[in-house]
CSV table of C-alpha atoms and ligand atoms in Angstrom, one decimal:
chain,number,residue,atom,x,y,z
A,1,MET,CA,1.6,-28.1,10.6
A,2,ALA,CA,1.7,-25.6,7.7
A,3,SER,CA,2.7,-26.9,4.3
A,4,GLN,CA,6.3,-26.4,3.2
A,5,ALA,CA,5.2,-24.1,0.4
A,6,THR,CA,3.3,-21.7,2.7
A,7,ILE,CA,5.5,-21.7,5.7
A,8,TRP,CA,7.1,-18.4,6.8
A,9,ARG,CA,10.8,-18.9,6.0
A,10,ALA,CA,13.9,-16.9,7.1
A,11,THR,CA,17.0,-17.5,5.2
A,12,VAL,CA,20.0,-15.9,6.9
A,13,LEU,CA,23.3,-15.2,5.1
A,14,THR,CA,26.0,-15.0,7.7
A,15,LEU,CA,29.7,-15.7,8.3
A,16,PHE,CA,28.6,-17.3,11.6
A,17,PRO,CA,25.8,-19.8,10.9
A,18,ASP,CA,26.5,-21.5,14.2
A,19,MET,CA,24.9,-18.5,16.0
A,20,PHE,CA,21.5,-19.7,14.7
A,21,PRO,CA,19.0,-20.6,15.9
A,22,GLY,CA,20.5,-19.3,19.2
A,23,PRO,CA,17.7,-17.5,21.2
A,24,LEU,CA,15.3,-18.3,18.3
A,25,GLY,CA,15.5,-21.9,19.3
A,26,VAL,CA,13.8,-21.5,22.7
A,27,SER,CA,10.5,-20.3,24.1
A,28,LEU,CA,7.8,-19.0,21.8
A,29,ALA,CA,9.9,-18.9,18.6
A,30,GLY,CA,11.7,-22.1,19.4
A,31,LYS,CA,8.5,-24.1,20.0
A,32,ALA,CA,7.0,-22.7,16.8
A,33,LEU,CA,10.2,-23.6,14.9
A,34,ALA,CA,10.1,-27.2,16.3
A,35,SER,CA,6.4,-27.6,15.4
A,36,GLY,CA,7.0,-26.4,11.9
A,37,LEU,CA,5.1,-23.1,12.0
A,38,TRP,CA,8.1,-21.3,10.5
A,39,ALA,CA,11.5,-22.4,9.0
A,40,LEU,CA,15.0,-21.1,9.5
A,41,GLU,CA,18.1,-21.6,7.4
A,42,ALA,CA,21.4,-20.1,8.2
A,43,ARG,CA,23.8,-20.2,5.2
A,44,ASP,CA,27.5,-19.6,5.4
A,45,ILE,CA,28.6,-16.7,3.1
A,46,ARG,CA,32.0,-18.3,3.1
A,47,ASP,CA,30.7,-21.2,1.1
A,48,SER,CA,30.5,-18.8,-1.9
A,49,ALA,CA,34.2,-17.8,-1.7
A,50,THR,CA,36.2,-19.0,-4.7
A,51,ASP,CA,39.8,-18.7,-3.7
A,52,ARG,CA,41.7,-21.4,-1.8
A,53,HIS,CA,41.8,-19.3,1.4
A,54,ARG,CA,37.9,-18.9,1.2
A,55,SER,CA,38.3,-15.2,1.6
A,56,VAL,CA,35.2,-13.1,1.8
A,57,ASP,CA,36.5,-9.6,2.5
A,58,ASP,CA,39.1,-7.2,1.3
A,59,THR,CA,40.5,-3.7,2.2
A,60,PRO,CA,38.3,-0.7,1.6
A,61,ALA,CA,38.8,1.1,-1.8
A,62,GLY,CA,40.2,4.5,-1.0
A,63,GLY,CA,41.8,3.4,2.2
A,64,GLY,CA,40.7,3.4,5.8
A,65,PRO,CA,40.5,1.0,8.6
A,66,GLY,CA,38.9,-2.5,8.6
A,67,MET,CA,37.7,-4.8,5.9
A,68,VAL,CA,34.7,-4.9,3.5
A,69,LEU,CA,32.6,-7.9,2.5
A,70,ARG,CA,33.2,-8.5,-1.2
A,71,ALA,CA,30.3,-7.9,-3.7
A,72,ASP,CA,31.1,-10.9,-5.8
A,73,VAL,CA,31.1,-13.4,-2.9
A,74,LEU,CA,28.0,-12.0,-1.3
A,75,ALA,CA,26.1,-11.8,-4.6
A,76,ALA,CA,27.0,-15.5,-5.3
A,77,ALA,CA,25.7,-16.4,-1.7
A,78,ILE,CA,22.4,-14.6,-2.4
A,79,ASP,CA,22.0,-16.2,-5.8
A,80,ALA,CA,22.7,-19.7,-4.3
A,81,ALA,CA,20.2,-19.1,-1.5
A,82,ASP,CA,17.5,-18.0,-4.1
A,83,ALA,CA,18.2,-21.1,-6.2
A,84,ALA,CA,17.9,-23.5,-3.3
A,85,ARG,CA,14.9,-25.8,-3.1
A,86,ASP,CA,11.7,-24.7,-1.3
A,87,GLN,CA,12.6,-21.0,-1.4
A,88,PRO,CA,9.7,-18.6,-2.1
A,89,LYS,CA,10.1,-17.1,-5.6
A,90,VAL,CA,9.6,-13.6,-4.5
A,91,ARG,CA,10.5,-12.4,-1.0
A,92,PRO,CA,12.0,-9.3,0.6
A,93,ARG,CA,15.8,-9.2,0.6
A,94,LEU,CA,17.0,-7.4,3.7
A,95,LEU,CA,20.4,-6.2,4.8
A,96,MET,CA,20.8,-5.6,8.5
A,97,SER,CA,22.6,-2.2,8.6
A,98,PRO,CA,22.9,0.8,11.0
A,99,ARG,CA,22.3,3.0,7.9
A,100,GLY,CA,19.0,1.4,7.2
A,101,ARG,CA,15.5,2.6,7.8
A,102,PRO,CA,14.7,1.9,11.5
A,103,LEU,CA,12.6,-1.2,11.9
A,104,THR,CA,9.0,-0.5,13.0
A,105,GLN,CA,6.1,-2.7,14.2
A,106,SER,CA,4.2,-1.8,11.0
A,107,ARG,CA,7.1,-3.1,8.8
A,108,VAL,CA,7.3,-6.2,11.0
A,109,MET,CA,3.6,-6.8,10.5
A,110,GLU,CA,4.1,-6.5,6.7
A,111,LEU,CA,7.0,-8.9,6.8
A,112,ALA,CA,5.2,-11.4,9.0
A,113,ALA,CA,2.2,-11.3,6.5
A,114,GLY,CA,4.6,-12.2,3.6
A,115,PRO,CA,6.4,-15.4,2.7
A,116,GLY,CA,9.4,-14.7,4.9
A,117,ALA,CA,12.7,-12.9,4.1
A,118,LEU,CA,16.3,-13.4,3.0
A,119,ILE,CA,18.4,-11.6,5.5
A,120,VAL,CA,22.0,-10.6,4.9
A,121,CYS,CA,24.2,-10.1,8.0
A,122,GLY,CA,27.1,-7.7,7.5
A,123,ARG,CA,30.4,-7.9,9.4
A,124,PHE,CA,33.6,-5.8,9.5
A,125,GLU,CA,33.1,-2.3,8.1
A,126,GLY,CA,30.1,-3.5,6.2
A,127,ILE,CA,29.5,-4.7,2.6
A,128,ASP,CA,30.4,-3.5,-0.8
A,129,GLU,CA,27.8,-0.9,-1.9
A,130,ARG,CA,27.4,-2.4,-5.4
A,131,VAL,CA,25.8,-5.6,-4.1
A,132,ILE,CA,23.1,-3.6,-2.3
A,133,THR,CA,21.9,-2.1,-5.6
A,134,ALA,CA,22.7,-5.1,-7.8
A,135,ARG,CA,20.6,-7.5,-5.6
A,136,GLY,CA,18.0,-4.9,-4.4
A,137,LEU,CA,18.7,-5.2,-0.7
A,138,GLU,CA,16.5,-3.2,1.7
A,139,GLU,CA,18.7,-1.8,4.5
A,140,VAL,CA,17.1,-2.3,7.9
A,141,SER,CA,18.4,-0.9,11.2
A,142,ILE,CA,17.4,-2.0,14.7
A,143,GLY,CA,18.5,1.2,16.3
A,144,ASP,CA,20.9,4.1,16.4
A,145,TYR,CA,23.9,2.2,17.7
A,146,VAL,CA,26.5,0.0,16.0
A,147,LEU,CA,26.7,-3.8,16.6
A,148,SER,CA,29.7,-5.9,15.6
A,149,GLY,CA,27.6,-7.9,13.1
A,150,GLY,CA,24.1,-8.3,11.7
A,151,GLU,CA,23.3,-11.6,13.3
A,152,ILE,CA,21.8,-10.2,16.6
A,153,ALA,CA,19.9,-7.6,14.5
A,154,ALA,CA,18.6,-10.4,12.2
A,155,MET,CA,17.5,-12.4,15.3
A,156,ALA,CA,15.6,-9.4,16.7
A,157,LEU,CA,13.8,-8.9,13.3
A,158,ILE,CA,13.0,-12.6,13.0
A,159,ASP,CA,11.7,-12.9,16.6
A,160,ALA,CA,9.4,-9.8,16.1
A,161,CYS,CA,8.0,-11.4,12.9
A,162,VAL,CA,7.6,-15.0,14.2
A,163,ARG,CA,5.6,-14.1,17.2
A,164,LEU,CA,2.9,-12.6,14.9
A,165,LEU,CA,2.6,-15.7,12.8
A,166,PRO,CA,-0.8,-17.5,13.1
A,167,GLY,CA,-0.7,-20.1,15.9
A,168,VAL,CA,2.6,-18.8,17.5
A,169,MET,CA,1.2,-16.7,20.3
A,170,GLY,CA,-1.2,-18.4,22.7
A,171,LYS,CA,-3.9,-15.8,22.2
A,172,GLN,CA,-4.2,-14.0,18.8
A,173,ALA,CA,-5.4,-10.9,20.6
A,174,SER,CA,-2.1,-10.4,22.4
A,175,GLY,CA,-0.5,-9.0,19.2
A,176,ALA,CA,-3.2,-6.5,18.6
A,177,ASP,CA,-3.2,-4.9,22.1
A,178,GLU,CA,0.5,-4.0,22.8
A,179,SER,CA,3.0,-1.3,22.3
A,180,PHE,CA,3.0,0.3,18.8
A,181,SER,CA,-0.1,-1.6,17.5
A,182,GLU,CA,-2.2,1.5,17.9
A,183,GLY,CA,0.7,4.0,17.6
A,184,LEU,CA,0.9,4.1,21.4
A,185,LEU,CA,3.1,2.5,24.1
A,186,GLU,CA,1.4,-0.1,26.2
A,187,TYR,CA,-0.3,0.8,29.5
A,188,PRO,CA,1.2,-0.5,32.8
A,189,GLN,CA,0.5,-4.1,33.7
A,190,TYR,CA,0.0,-5.6,37.2
A,191,THR,CA,-0.6,-9.0,38.7
A,192,ARG,CA,-0.7,-10.6,42.1
A,193,PRO,CA,0.1,-9.9,44.9
A,194,GLN,CA,-2.5,-7.3,45.4
A,195,GLU,CA,0.1,-5.2,47.4
A,196,PHE,CA,3.8,-5.2,46.7
A,197,GLU,CA,6.1,-3.4,49.1
A,198,GLY,CA,3.3,-1.0,50.1
A,199,ARG,CA,2.3,-0.4,46.4
A,200,PRO,CA,-1.3,-1.6,45.7
A,201,ILE,CA,-2.6,-2.5,42.2
A,202,PRO,CA,-4.6,0.6,41.0
A,203,GLU,CA,-8.1,0.1,42.4
A,204,ILE,CA,-9.8,0.5,39.0
A,205,LEU,CA,-8.2,-2.6,37.7
A,206,THR,CA,-9.9,-4.8,40.3
A,207,SER,CA,-13.2,-3.0,40.1
A,208,GLY,CA,-14.7,-5.3,37.5
A,209,ASP,CA,-15.9,-2.4,35.5
A,210,HIS,CA,-14.5,-3.2,32.0
A,211,ALA,CA,-15.4,0.2,30.4
A,212,LYS,CA,-13.6,2.0,33.2
A,213,VAL,CA,-10.6,-0.3,32.9
A,214,ALA,CA,-10.4,0.3,29.2
A,215,ALA,CA,-10.6,4.1,29.6
A,216,TRP,CA,-7.9,4.0,32.3
A,217,ARG,CA,-5.6,1.9,30.1
A,218,GLN,CA,-6.1,4.2,27.2
A,219,ALA,CA,-5.4,7.3,29.3
A,220,GLU,CA,-2.2,5.7,30.7
A,221,ALA,CA,-1.0,4.6,27.3
A,222,GLU,CA,-1.5,8.1,26.0
A,223,ALA,CA,0.3,9.7,29.0
A,224,LEU,CA,3.2,7.3,28.7
A,225,THR,CA,3.6,7.8,25.0
A,226,LYS,CA,3.4,11.6,25.4
A,227,ALA,CA,6.1,11.6,28.1
A,228,ARG,CA,8.5,9.0,26.6
A,229,ARG,CA,7.9,9.1,22.9
A,230,PRO,CA,6.9,12.6,21.7
A,231,ASP,CA,7.7,11.4,18.1
A,232,LEU,CA,5.0,8.8,18.3
A,233,TRP,CA,2.6,11.1,20.1
A,234,THR,CA,2.9,13.8,17.5
A,235,ILE,CA,1.7,11.2,14.8
A,236,LYS,CA,-1.0,9.9,17.1
A,237,ALA,CA,-2.3,13.4,18.0
A,238,LYS,CA,-2.6,14.2,14.3
A,239,GLN,CA,-4.6,11.1,13.7
A,240,LYS,CA,-6.9,11.9,16.7
A,241,ARG,CA,-7.5,15.5,15.5
A,242,PRO,CA,-11.0,15.7,13.9
A,243,LYS,CA,-10.7,16.3,10.1
A,244,THR,CA,-11.6,19.7,8.9
A,245,THR,CA,-12.5,20.8,5.4
A,246,THR,CA,-9.1,22.4,5.0
A,247,ASP,CA,-7.3,19.0,5.7
A,248,GLY,CA,-7.8,18.1,2.1
B,1,SAM,N1,30.9,0.6,9.3
B,1,SAM,C1,29.5,0.5,9.4
B,1,SAM,C2,28.8,1.8,9.7
B,1,SAM,O1,29.4,2.7,10.3
B,1,SAM,O2,27.6,2.0,9.3
B,1,SAM,C3,29.2,-0.5,10.6
B,1,SAM,C4,29.5,-1.9,10.4
B,1,SAM,S1,29.1,-2.9,11.7
B,1,SAM,C5,30.5,-2.9,12.7
B,1,SAM,C6,29.0,-4.5,11.0
B,1,SAM,C7,27.6,-5.0,10.7
B,1,SAM,O3,26.8,-5.1,11.8
B,1,SAM,C8,26.9,-4.2,9.7
B,1,SAM,O4,27.2,-4.4,8.4
B,1,SAM,C9,25.4,-4.6,9.9
B,1,SAM,O5,25.1,-5.8,9.3
B,1,SAM,C10,25.5,-4.9,11.4
B,1,SAM,N2,24.9,-3.9,12.3
B,1,SAM,C11,25.5,-3.0,13.1
B,1,SAM,N3,24.7,-2.2,13.7
B,1,SAM,C12,23.5,-2.5,13.3
B,1,SAM,C13,22.2,-1.9,13.5
B,1,SAM,N4,22.0,-0.9,14.4
B,1,SAM,N5,21.1,-2.4,12.9
B,1,SAM,C14,21.3,-3.5,12.0
B,1,SAM,N6,22.5,-4.0,11.7
B,1,SAM,C15,23.6,-3.5,12.3
């Protein structure tokens, strides 16, 4: 078991702490959590409310529908989480937000290599802008669609990080050889039976020729990426292009 000081730690600020660990409590992440390879704390933002109704939100300045999470309550929740025992002194402070920079595997790898993260989950129409700057929150999106709250987005981010932590995946290699690790989508996978509804496994995969298998997988990964993710392919194709003297 890793020591408490070095363990990867996710502190989640949410109005619904009971949603955690949720899916993070089962399978790979759940086993790793139970065996102390990482730690999770879900803190209730409402505990930082100061009025007798424990209110955390108010109407948007300037009018409009919905409610907005108050800057003072959220800032107090962040400060209380930072002051709690066993928290890393410096760690990324993330805000799950559809306005954020889209989460990528390379950002996940950076986060997994660090001490963990403090993750704020928005609700309602979002949070007061001032707390984002006042507490240096990095806005992170998990895709171009709107969820009703940041919790599921936070779980996706945590799951992506946790599986990369040392000792979590059965084979360390499995993180290095999958979609996005080389800027490509993964090649197709097959297993038994040898034939399924008239569709055989591509012959080359059972040939025993490792070099040919590797070349086939590379070509398939490139073709898939080109067809499905031209955005990724453009970047990859630039990297593959031999450098000329005019490239600088
Ligand atoms: N009014 C906001 C907007 O239009 O950008 C959407 C607020 S959404 C209903 C409530 C919360 O869900 C957000 O504050 C954020 O924490 C979370 N959320 C929604 N979609 C998300 C996404 N794609 N990625 C990350 N978090 C998201």
